[in-house]
């Protein structure tokens, strides 16, 4: 189960103790899942509106959370507002379950909501993510919560907030193509490799958060509900299940995802998104899956197949 | 060499409708008067110069005429394919479309009209992309063609505007505005701040484009020499009001209003 | 009006200048001037220097405003009163009907000679190739060396500039020509060429009204003269006693109208009246 020798990746049975017994358990002196109920209701109302207008950014009264901006304050508020005592939470950071941020946030909800947590994509009902979509396809009964640093896809081309509002209101998105044009003019292809702008439901241009463009096609008609929270910018938006999500591109320079000839050094996968890891100070490097759970599952299956065969 | 082959007839000037009409335009900044009660018609193919000292209200008038500043009072009408559109009565989204397809504005400060961190090609293509062109190759081809047309080196298509000289930036602004072939062009002190030889070539380019594209132009300038080169007709503004109007060389050579005489004499003596 | 084939007709035209910058001094230049020029006729304006001959040409061209009276120009059935016509209408007349050779060439610096001569045709929408042919033909007839065609005339000699000026007007073959000292700075050989071309224009039916300094030349090109002195006003200023009208008219034409002297900077006054179509 463990990805790196010496580090035990916790699983549901070892982590989920607080939820058993039915009663809402949490940290004494704190409300369930940290946020007060009024705030949660406010955020849920915002979420309903966001789901009703796919891809449209809805302002909300973002609260101070016990972690710094940029660490997922938006995502954590959404998770806190939708999570129930029976939910099973998975948190990934750049695809990995074992990074500080992911571990801390799982721990936060175990303490404050008493919910079960997991690293298994298939077992989770709520997955909070930073910068990745799991390799394993998601289902209708799952919710994917994205942490979003900059919700405004026009930000870098149009700094005026009021003007951005008008561009969205009138779907007057020509300006987005200026950025794509610049990419192609400079590099001969669309060089945006993450946070690739998409059109949701044929209407709003949306930032998918800084996921690699490798993940962008997974958003299209995804069975799971996708929720996006930007804490510092105080914006929430959503992509309902089975909604069209199309990347912007030119007729003669179509959207393409990255391809590479390497495979994961641990599990041998060629169809997963890989991270490059520098292994020494003389230029040695390895490529491994960014999705730690997918990598672990693949290795476990290989091990089972191997033992089953022998 | 008969004249008849060149189709001269009175209908050419008599039967035309103005492309732009301002009706009693006034704009106030609080208590201060920007422009007051200005009415004017702009005819097809005409270059109308608005001259006056700074603070005379000419820039305010230009902003009101070009759709960038809703006036406190009055109307601006634009004629498009036979229909008359009241610029500020239009829904804003419709006005935006109209502004980028029918109207170009060249600012004195290029930074106001050019995206300095977007390549020349991206700048020129912007209006086309806004109008729905989604073919990279065709966008580039248009941009290259327009660079040639405004006498910029197409080899500099991918260079950032911050590497361009002042005169080149004005050419880029012109290309960026004319790429959708608008009928109306507004020039706000288009050559101010450029050195004189660059000025002359830019003015020559503008004259050529005005003729080739049958553009109707409103140009604000404090420089009477520029007005002389480019304008057909002049409005002289003082204190927000039009004090004299007429054929360009008549206004400059036989000014009637005391203010115009002062303006003309001080410019020429200087 | 009595129609006897006139192309150009001035009726009781009066002109004065009010100099607001000089205490509102009013200078009367002309009073009740009437004249007509028929098709194919060449009329010369005479009178002492500064009497207002050039001002008359400028009024006809719409360059000067008129106090009273009418200035009628006819072209193919259309009669326009220049004094009340809109700017667009005057420009239309200049494009198709009125050709004006001024004493000085005013052009945008850096624009090549050939382009300047093509301009009147391009303004009419003539195809650039054809305009070029016609411009070059006129340049050849006026003996402007081919090597100068691609240069701006701002650096040319006075005589060469004057011939470019004439070329630009002749290329347009206007039905009415206004000539202000067209041969003043030309040598005898070039003067002959210009005289010959004026003669040809007359044969084509062009109506000519000109100011010619040289009496001998005047006799050769004009069949009739009009003495402007008869219409000039002697008591000029109404509230400041007697002023020398000729002095003031000259002062205006030199300072206000021909900024070429002194300031030949590119963007300065000499950018000039290149709009003369």
GROMACS .gro file of N, CA, C and O in nm, chain C residues 140-225:
model
  344
  720UNK      N    1   0.628   6.525  -6.802
  720UNK     CA    2   0.716   6.526  -6.920
  720UNK      C    3   0.693   6.654  -7.000
  720UNK      O    4   0.786   6.722  -7.040
  721UNK      N    5   0.565   6.688  -7.019
  721UNK     CA    6   0.535   6.809  -7.097
  721UNK      C    7   0.591   6.934  -7.031
  721UNK      O    8   0.632   7.028  -7.097
  722UNK      N    9   0.592   6.934  -6.897
  722UNK     CA   10   0.644   7.051  -6.826
  722UNK      C   11   0.795   7.040  -6.805
  722UNK      O   12   0.854   7.122  -6.735
  723UNK      N   13   0.856   6.939  -6.867
  723UNK     CA   14   1.001   6.920  -6.865
  723UNK      C   15   1.057   6.916  -6.724
  723UNK      O   16   1.158   6.979  -6.693
  724UNK      N   17   0.989   6.843  -6.639
  724UNK     CA   18   1.046   6.819  -6.506
  724UNK      C   19   1.124   6.688  -6.516
  724UNK      O   20   1.069   6.584  -6.552
  725UNK      N   21   1.256   6.695  -6.491
  725UNK     CA   22   1.341   6.579  -6.515
  725UNK      C   23   1.294   6.456  -6.439
  725UNK      O   24   1.250   6.467  -6.324
  726UNK      N   25   1.304   6.343  -6.506
  726UNK     CA   26   1.254   6.218  -6.451
  726UNK      C   27   1.319   6.184  -6.316
  726UNK      O   28   1.255   6.126  -6.230
  727UNK      N   29   1.445   6.224  -6.301
  727UNK     CA   30   1.514   6.189  -6.177
  727UNK      C   31   1.452   6.259  -6.055
  727UNK      O   32   1.478   6.222  -5.942
  728UNK      N   33   1.371   6.361  -6.079
  728UNK     CA   34   1.309   6.433  -5.967
  728UNK      C   35   1.174   6.375  -5.926
  728UNK      O   36   1.119   6.410  -5.823
  729UNK      N   37   1.120   6.287  -6.007
  729UNK     CA   38   0.983   6.242  -5.985
  729UNK      C   39   0.963   6.171  -5.851
  729UNK      O   40   0.857   6.175  -5.793
  730UNK      N   41   1.068   6.103  -5.809
  730UNK     CA   42   1.054   6.027  -5.684
  730UNK      C   43   1.100   6.108  -5.563
  730UNK      O   44   1.107   6.054  -5.452
  731UNK      N   45   1.131   6.235  -5.586
  731UNK     CA   46   1.175   6.319  -5.473
  731UNK      C   47   1.063   6.415  -5.435
  731UNK      O   48   0.978   6.450  -5.516
  732UNK      N   49   1.072   6.459  -5.310
  732UNK     CA   50   0.975   6.560  -5.267
  732UNK      C   51   1.014   6.695  -5.325
  732UNK      O   52   1.131   6.731  -5.326
  733UNK      N   53   0.919   6.772  -5.375
  733UNK     CA   54   0.952   6.901  -5.435
  733UNK      C   55   0.994   7.007  -5.333
  733UNK      O   56   1.032   7.118  -5.373
  734UNK      N   57   0.988   6.975  -5.204
  734UNK     CA   58   1.023   7.078  -5.105
  734UNK      C   59   1.168   7.125  -5.122
  734UNK      O   60   1.202   7.234  -5.080
  735UNK      N   61   1.251   7.040  -5.184
  735UNK     CA   62   1.392   7.079  -5.200
  735UNK      C   63   1.419   7.137  -5.339
  735UNK      O   64   1.532   7.175  -5.369
  736UNK      N   65   1.317   7.145  -5.423
  736UNK     CA   66   1.337   7.190  -5.561
  736UNK      C   67   1.361   7.341  -5.566
  736UNK      O   68   1.329   7.415  -5.472
  737UNK      N   69   1.410   7.385  -5.681
  737UNK     CA   70   1.422   7.529  -5.704
  737UNK      C   71   1.283   7.589  -5.720
  737UNK      O   72   1.184   7.518  -5.742
  738UNK      N   73   1.277   7.723  -5.711
  738UNK     CA   74   1.148   7.791  -5.723
  738UNK      C   75   1.078   7.758  -5.852
  738UNK      O   76   0.957   7.731  -5.854
  739UNK      N   77   1.152   7.756  -5.961
  739UNK     CA   78   1.092   7.729  -6.091
  739UNK      C   79   1.038   7.587  -6.099
  739UNK      O   80   0.930   7.563  -6.154
  740UNK      N   81   1.114   7.495  -6.045
  740UNK     CA   82   1.070   7.355  -6.048
  740UNK      C   83   0.945   7.337  -5.962
  740UNK      O   84   0.849   7.269  -6.002
  741UNK      N   85   0.946   7.400  -5.846
  741UNK     CA   86   0.828   7.391  -5.758
  741UNK      C   87   0.704   7.446  -5.829
  741UNK      O   88   0.597   7.388  -5.824
  742UNK      N   89   0.724   7.558  -5.897
  742UNK     CA   90   0.611   7.621  -5.964
  742UNK      C   91   0.557   7.530  -6.074
  742UNK      O   92   0.437   7.520  -6.094
  743UNK      N   93   0.649   7.461  -6.142
  743UNK     CA   94   0.601   7.372  -6.248
  743UNK      C   95   0.528   7.251  -6.192
  743UNK      O   96   0.433   7.202  -6.252
  744UNK      N   97   0.573   7.203  -6.075
  744UNK     CA   98   0.499   7.093  -6.010
  744UNK      C   99   0.359   7.142  -5.976
  744UNK      O  100   0.259   7.072  -5.996
  745UNK      N  101   0.354   7.263  -5.925
  745UNK     CA  102   0.226   7.324  -5.891
  745UNK      C  103   0.133   7.329  -6.013
  745UNK      O  104   0.014   7.293  -6.006
  746UNK      N  105   0.189   7.371  -6.124
  746UNK     CA  106   0.110   7.380  -6.247
  746UNK      C  107   0.070   7.241  -6.295
  746UNK      O  108  -0.044   7.218  -6.335
  747UNK      N  109   0.165   7.149  -6.286
  747UNK     CA  110   0.137   7.011  -6.331
  747UNK      C  111   0.019   6.954  -6.254
  747UNK      O  112  -0.070   6.890  -6.311
  748UNK      N  113   0.017   6.981  -6.125
  748UNK     CA  114  -0.087   6.925  -6.041
  748UNK      C  115  -0.225   6.978  -6.082
  748UNK      O  116  -0.325   6.909  -6.070
  749UNK      N  117  -0.227   7.100  -6.128
  749UNK     CA  118  -0.356   7.156  -6.169
  749UNK      C  119  -0.391   7.114  -6.312
  749UNK      O  120  -0.504   7.078  -6.341
  750UNK      N  121  -0.289   7.112  -6.400
  750UNK     CA  122  -0.318   7.077  -6.539
  750UNK      C  123  -0.365   6.932  -6.552
  750UNK      O  124  -0.448   6.900  -6.636
  751UNK      N  125  -0.313   6.845  -6.467
  751UNK     CA  126  -0.348   6.704  -6.478
  751UNK      C  127  -0.497   6.684  -6.455
  751UNK      O  128  -0.558   6.591  -6.508
  752UNK      N  129  -0.556   6.777  -6.379
  752UNK     CA  130  -0.698   6.762  -6.348
  752UNK      C  131  -0.790   6.810  -6.458
  752UNK      O  132  -0.909   6.780  -6.456
  753UNK      N  133  -0.737   6.886  -6.556
  753UNK     CA  134  -0.819   6.936  -6.667
  753UNK      C  135  -0.950   6.994  -6.619
  753UNK      O  136  -1.059   6.956  -6.664
  754UNK      N  137  -0.940   7.090  -6.529
  754UNK     CA  138  -1.060   7.150  -6.471
  754UNK      C  139  -1.128   7.242  -6.572
  754UNK      O  140  -1.059   7.309  -6.650
  755UNK      N  141  -1.257   7.253  -6.569
  755UNK     CA  142  -1.328   7.343  -6.659
  755UNK      C  143  -1.306   7.490  -6.625
  755UNK      O  144  -1.324   7.577  -6.709
  756UNK      N  145  -1.270   7.519  -6.501
  756UNK     CA  146  -1.242   7.658  -6.462
  756UNK      C  147  -1.105   7.660  -6.397
  756UNK      O  148  -1.079   7.584  -6.303
  757UNK      N  149  -1.017   7.747  -6.450
  757UNK     CA  150  -0.882   7.756  -6.393
  757UNK      C  151  -0.859   7.894  -6.335
  757UNK      O  152  -0.889   7.996  -6.398
  758UNK      N  153  -0.805   7.897  -6.215
  758UNK     CA  154  -0.767   8.022  -6.150
  758UNK      C  155  -0.616   8.022  -6.141
  758UNK      O  156  -0.557   7.931  -6.083
  759UNK      N  157  -0.552   8.122  -6.203
  759UNK     CA  158  -0.406   8.121  -6.210
  759UNK      C  159  -0.351   8.245  -6.142
  759UNK      O  160  -0.380   8.358  -6.182
  760UNK      N  161  -0.271   8.224  -6.039
  760UNK     CA  162  -0.214   8.337  -5.966
  760UNK      C  163  -0.065   8.343  -5.996
  760UNK      O  164   0.013   8.268  -5.937
  761UNK      N  165  -0.025   8.432  -6.088
  761UNK     CA  166   0.114   8.445  -6.129
  761UNK      C  167   0.176   8.309  -6.163
  761UNK      O  168   0.275   8.269  -6.102
  762UNK      N  169   0.118   8.237  -6.256
  762UNK     CA  170   0.163   8.100  -6.279
  762UNK      C  171   0.305   8.090  -6.332
  762UNK      O  172   0.369   7.987  -6.317
  763UNK      N  173   0.354   8.197  -6.393
  763UNK     CA  174   0.486   8.185  -6.456
  763UNK      C  175   0.589   8.274  -6.388
  763UNK      O  176   0.699   8.293  -6.440
  764UNK      N  177   0.555   8.323  -6.268
  764UNK     CA  178   0.640   8.424  -6.205
  764UNK      C  179   0.786   8.380  -6.192
  764UNK      O  180   0.877   8.457  -6.217
  765UNK      N  181   0.806   8.255  -6.153
  765UNK     CA  182   0.945   8.214  -6.127
  765UNK      C  183   1.000   8.122  -6.236
  765UNK      O  184   1.090   8.044  -6.211
  766UNK      N  185   0.943   8.130  -6.355
  766UNK     CA  186   0.988   8.039  -6.461
  766UNK      C  187   1.084   8.110  -6.557
  766UNK      O  188   1.071   8.230  -6.583
  767UNK      N  189   1.176   8.032  -6.613
  767UNK     CA  190   1.263   8.089  -6.716
  767UNK      C  191   1.185   8.095  -6.847
  767UNK      O  192   1.079   8.033  -6.860
  768UNK      N  193   1.236   8.171  -6.945
  768UNK     CA  194   1.158   8.193  -7.068
  768UNK      C  195   1.114   8.064  -7.136
  768UNK      O  196   1.000   8.054  -7.181
  769UNK      N  197   1.200   7.963  -7.140
  769UNK     CA  198   1.165   7.839  -7.211
  769UNK      C  199   1.045   7.772  -7.145
  769UNK      O  200   0.948   7.733  -7.212
  770UNK      N  201   1.051   7.762  -7.013
  770UNK     CA  202   0.940   7.698  -6.942
  770UNK      C  203   0.815   7.784  -6.947
  770UNK      O  204   0.704   7.732  -6.949
  771UNK      N  205   0.835   7.914  -6.949
  771UNK     CA  206   0.720   8.002  -6.959
  771UNK      C  207   0.645   7.974  -7.090
  771UNK      O  208   0.523   7.967  -7.091
  772UNK      N  209   0.720   7.953  -7.196
  772UNK     CA  210   0.658   7.923  -7.326
  772UNK      C  211   0.573   7.796  -7.317
  772UNK      O  212   0.464   7.789  -7.371
  773UNK      N  213   0.629   7.698  -7.250
  773UNK     CA  214   0.556   7.571  -7.238
  773UNK      C  215   0.423   7.594  -7.166
  773UNK      O  216   0.318   7.546  -7.208
  774UNK      N  217   0.431   7.673  -7.057
  774UNK     CA  218   0.311   7.696  -6.977
  774UNK      C  219   0.209   7.776  -7.060
  774UNK      O  220   0.089   7.744  -7.059
  775UNK      N  221   0.259   7.876  -7.132
  775UNK     CA  222   0.168   7.954  -7.215
  775UNK      C  223   0.099   7.865  -7.317
  775UNK      O  224  -0.022   7.875  -7.339
  776UNK      N  225   0.175   7.777  -7.373
  776UNK     CA  226   0.118   7.686  -7.473
  776UNK      C  227   0.011   7.596  -7.410
  776UNK      O  228  -0.094   7.572  -7.469
  777UNK      N  229   0.040   7.551  -7.289
  777UNK     CA  230  -0.056   7.462  -7.224
  777UNK      C  231  -0.182   7.537  -7.182
  777UNK      O  232  -0.293   7.482  -7.185
  778UNK      N  233  -0.166   7.663  -7.143
  778UNK     CA  234  -0.283   7.745  -7.111
  778UNK      C  235  -0.369   7.761  -7.238
  778UNK      O  236  -0.492   7.749  -7.234
  779UNK      N  237  -0.300   7.783  -7.352
  779UNK     CA  238  -0.370   7.797  -7.478
  779UNK      C  239  -0.451   7.671  -7.512
  779UNK      O  240  -0.566   7.679  -7.553
  780UNK      N  241  -0.389   7.558  -7.487
  780UNK     CA  242  -0.460   7.432  -7.517
  780UNK      C  243  -0.582   7.415  -7.427
  780UNK      O  244  -0.686   7.366  -7.470
  781UNK      N  245  -0.565   7.455  -7.302
  781UNK     CA  246  -0.679   7.445  -7.209
  781UNK      C  247  -0.794   7.532  -7.260
  781UNK      O  248  -0.910   7.491  -7.256
  782UNK      N  249  -0.760   7.650  -7.309
  782UNK     CA  250  -0.864   7.737  -7.364
  782UNK      C  251  -0.935   7.672  -7.480
  782UNK      O  252  -1.057   7.677  -7.493
  783UNK      N  253  -0.857   7.612  -7.566
  783UNK     CA  254  -0.917   7.546  -7.683
  783UNK      C  255  -1.013   7.436  -7.640
  783UNK      O  256  -1.112   7.409  -7.706
  784UNK      N  257  -0.982   7.374  -7.529
  784UNK     CA  258  -1.071   7.268  -7.478
  784UNK      C  259  -1.197   7.327  -7.418
  784UNK      O  260  -1.288   7.255  -7.382
  785UNK      N  261  -1.202   7.458  -7.399
  785UNK     CA  262  -1.322   7.519  -7.344
  785UNK      C  263  -1.307   7.561  -7.199
  785UNK      O  264  -1.405   7.599  -7.135
  786UNK      N  265  -1.187   7.554  -7.149
  786UNK     CA  266  -1.165   7.593  -7.010
  786UNK      C  267  -1.183   7.744  -6.995
  786UNK      O  268  -1.137   7.822  -7.078
  787UNK      N  269  -1.249   7.783  -6.889
  787UNK     CA  270  -1.260   7.926  -6.856
  787UNK      C  271  -1.144   7.961  -6.764
  787UNK      O  272  -1.120   7.892  -6.666
  788UNK      N  273  -1.071   8.069  -6.801
  788UNK     CA  274  -0.952   8.103  -6.723
  788UNK      C  275  -0.966   8.242  -6.663
  788UNK      O  276  -1.006   8.337  -6.730
  789UNK      N  277  -0.929   8.251  -6.536
  789UNK     CA  278  -0.920   8.382  -6.473
  789UNK      C  279  -0.784   8.387  -6.407
  789UNK      O  280  -0.750   8.299  -6.326
  790UNK      N  281  -0.704   8.490  -6.444
  790UNK     CA  282  -0.566   8.486  -6.396
  790UNK      C  283  -0.515   8.621  -6.352
  790UNK      O  284  -0.570   8.726  -6.385
  791UNK      N  285  -0.408   8.615  -6.277
  791UNK     CA  286  -0.333   8.734  -6.239
  791UNK      C  287  -0.194   8.715  -6.299
  791UNK      O  288  -0.128   8.614  -6.271
  792UNK      N  289  -0.155   8.806  -6.388
  792UNK     CA  290  -0.025   8.793  -6.454
  792UNK      C  291   0.053   8.922  -6.433
  792UNK      O  292   0.006   9.031  -6.469
  793UNK      N  293   0.167   8.910  -6.376
  793UNK     CA  294   0.246   9.027  -6.346
  793UNK      C  295   0.299   9.093  -6.474
  793UNK      O  296   0.296   9.214  -6.491
  794UNK      N  297   0.340   9.009  -6.566
  794UNK     CA  298   0.408   9.055  -6.687
  794UNK      C  299   0.305   9.096  -6.793
  794UNK      O  300   0.227   9.014  -6.840
  795UNK      N  301   0.304   9.226  -6.831
  795UNK     CA  302   0.201   9.275  -6.924
  795UNK      C  303   0.207   9.203  -7.059
  795UNK      O  304   0.102   9.176  -7.119
  796UNK      N  305   0.326   9.171  -7.102
  796UNK     CA  306   0.339   9.106  -7.233
  796UNK      C  307   0.275   8.967  -7.231
  796UNK      O  308   0.199   8.930  -7.319
  797UNK      N  309   0.303   8.897  -7.122
  797UNK     CA  310   0.244   8.763  -7.105
  797UNK      C  311   0.092   8.775  -7.096
  797UNK      O  312   0.018   8.697  -7.157
  798UNK      N  313   0.048   8.876  -7.023
  798UNK     CA  314  -0.095   8.895  -7.003
  798UNK      C  315  -0.165   8.910  -7.140
  798UNK      O  316  -0.268   8.851  -7.166
  799UNK      N  317  -0.103   8.990  -7.227
  799UNK     CA  318  -0.161   9.010  -7.359
  799UNK      C  319  -0.168   8.879  -7.436
  799UNK      O  320  -0.262   8.855  -7.512
  800UNK      N  321  -0.069   8.795  -7.416
  800UNK     CA  322  -0.066   8.670  -7.493
  800UNK      C  323  -0.170   8.570  -7.445
  800UNK      O  324  -0.226   8.496  -7.525
  801UNK      N  325  -0.192   8.562  -7.313
  801UNK     CA  326  -0.280   8.455  -7.265
  801UNK      C  327  -0.423   8.501  -7.239
  801UNK      O  328  -0.513   8.419  -7.232
  802UNK      N  329  -0.443   8.634  -7.224
  802UNK     CA  330  -0.578   8.678  -7.189
  802UNK      C  331  -0.638   8.762  -7.300
  802UNK      O  332  -0.571   8.842  -7.362
  803UNK      N  333  -0.764   8.743  -7.326
  803UNK     CA  334  -0.829   8.822  -7.431
  803UNK      C  335  -0.898   8.944  -7.374
  803UNK      O  336  -0.941   9.031  -7.447
  804UNK      N  337  -0.912   8.950  -7.242
  804UNK     CA  338  -0.986   9.059  -7.181
  804UNK      C  339  -0.926   9.083  -7.042
  804UNK      O  340  -0.878   8.990  -6.978
  805UNK      N  341  -0.930   9.208  -6.997
  805UNK     CA  342  -0.882   9.235  -6.862
  805UNK      C  343  -0.991   9.301  -6.781
  805UNK      O  344  -1.080   9.366  -6.833
   0.00000   0.00000   0.00000
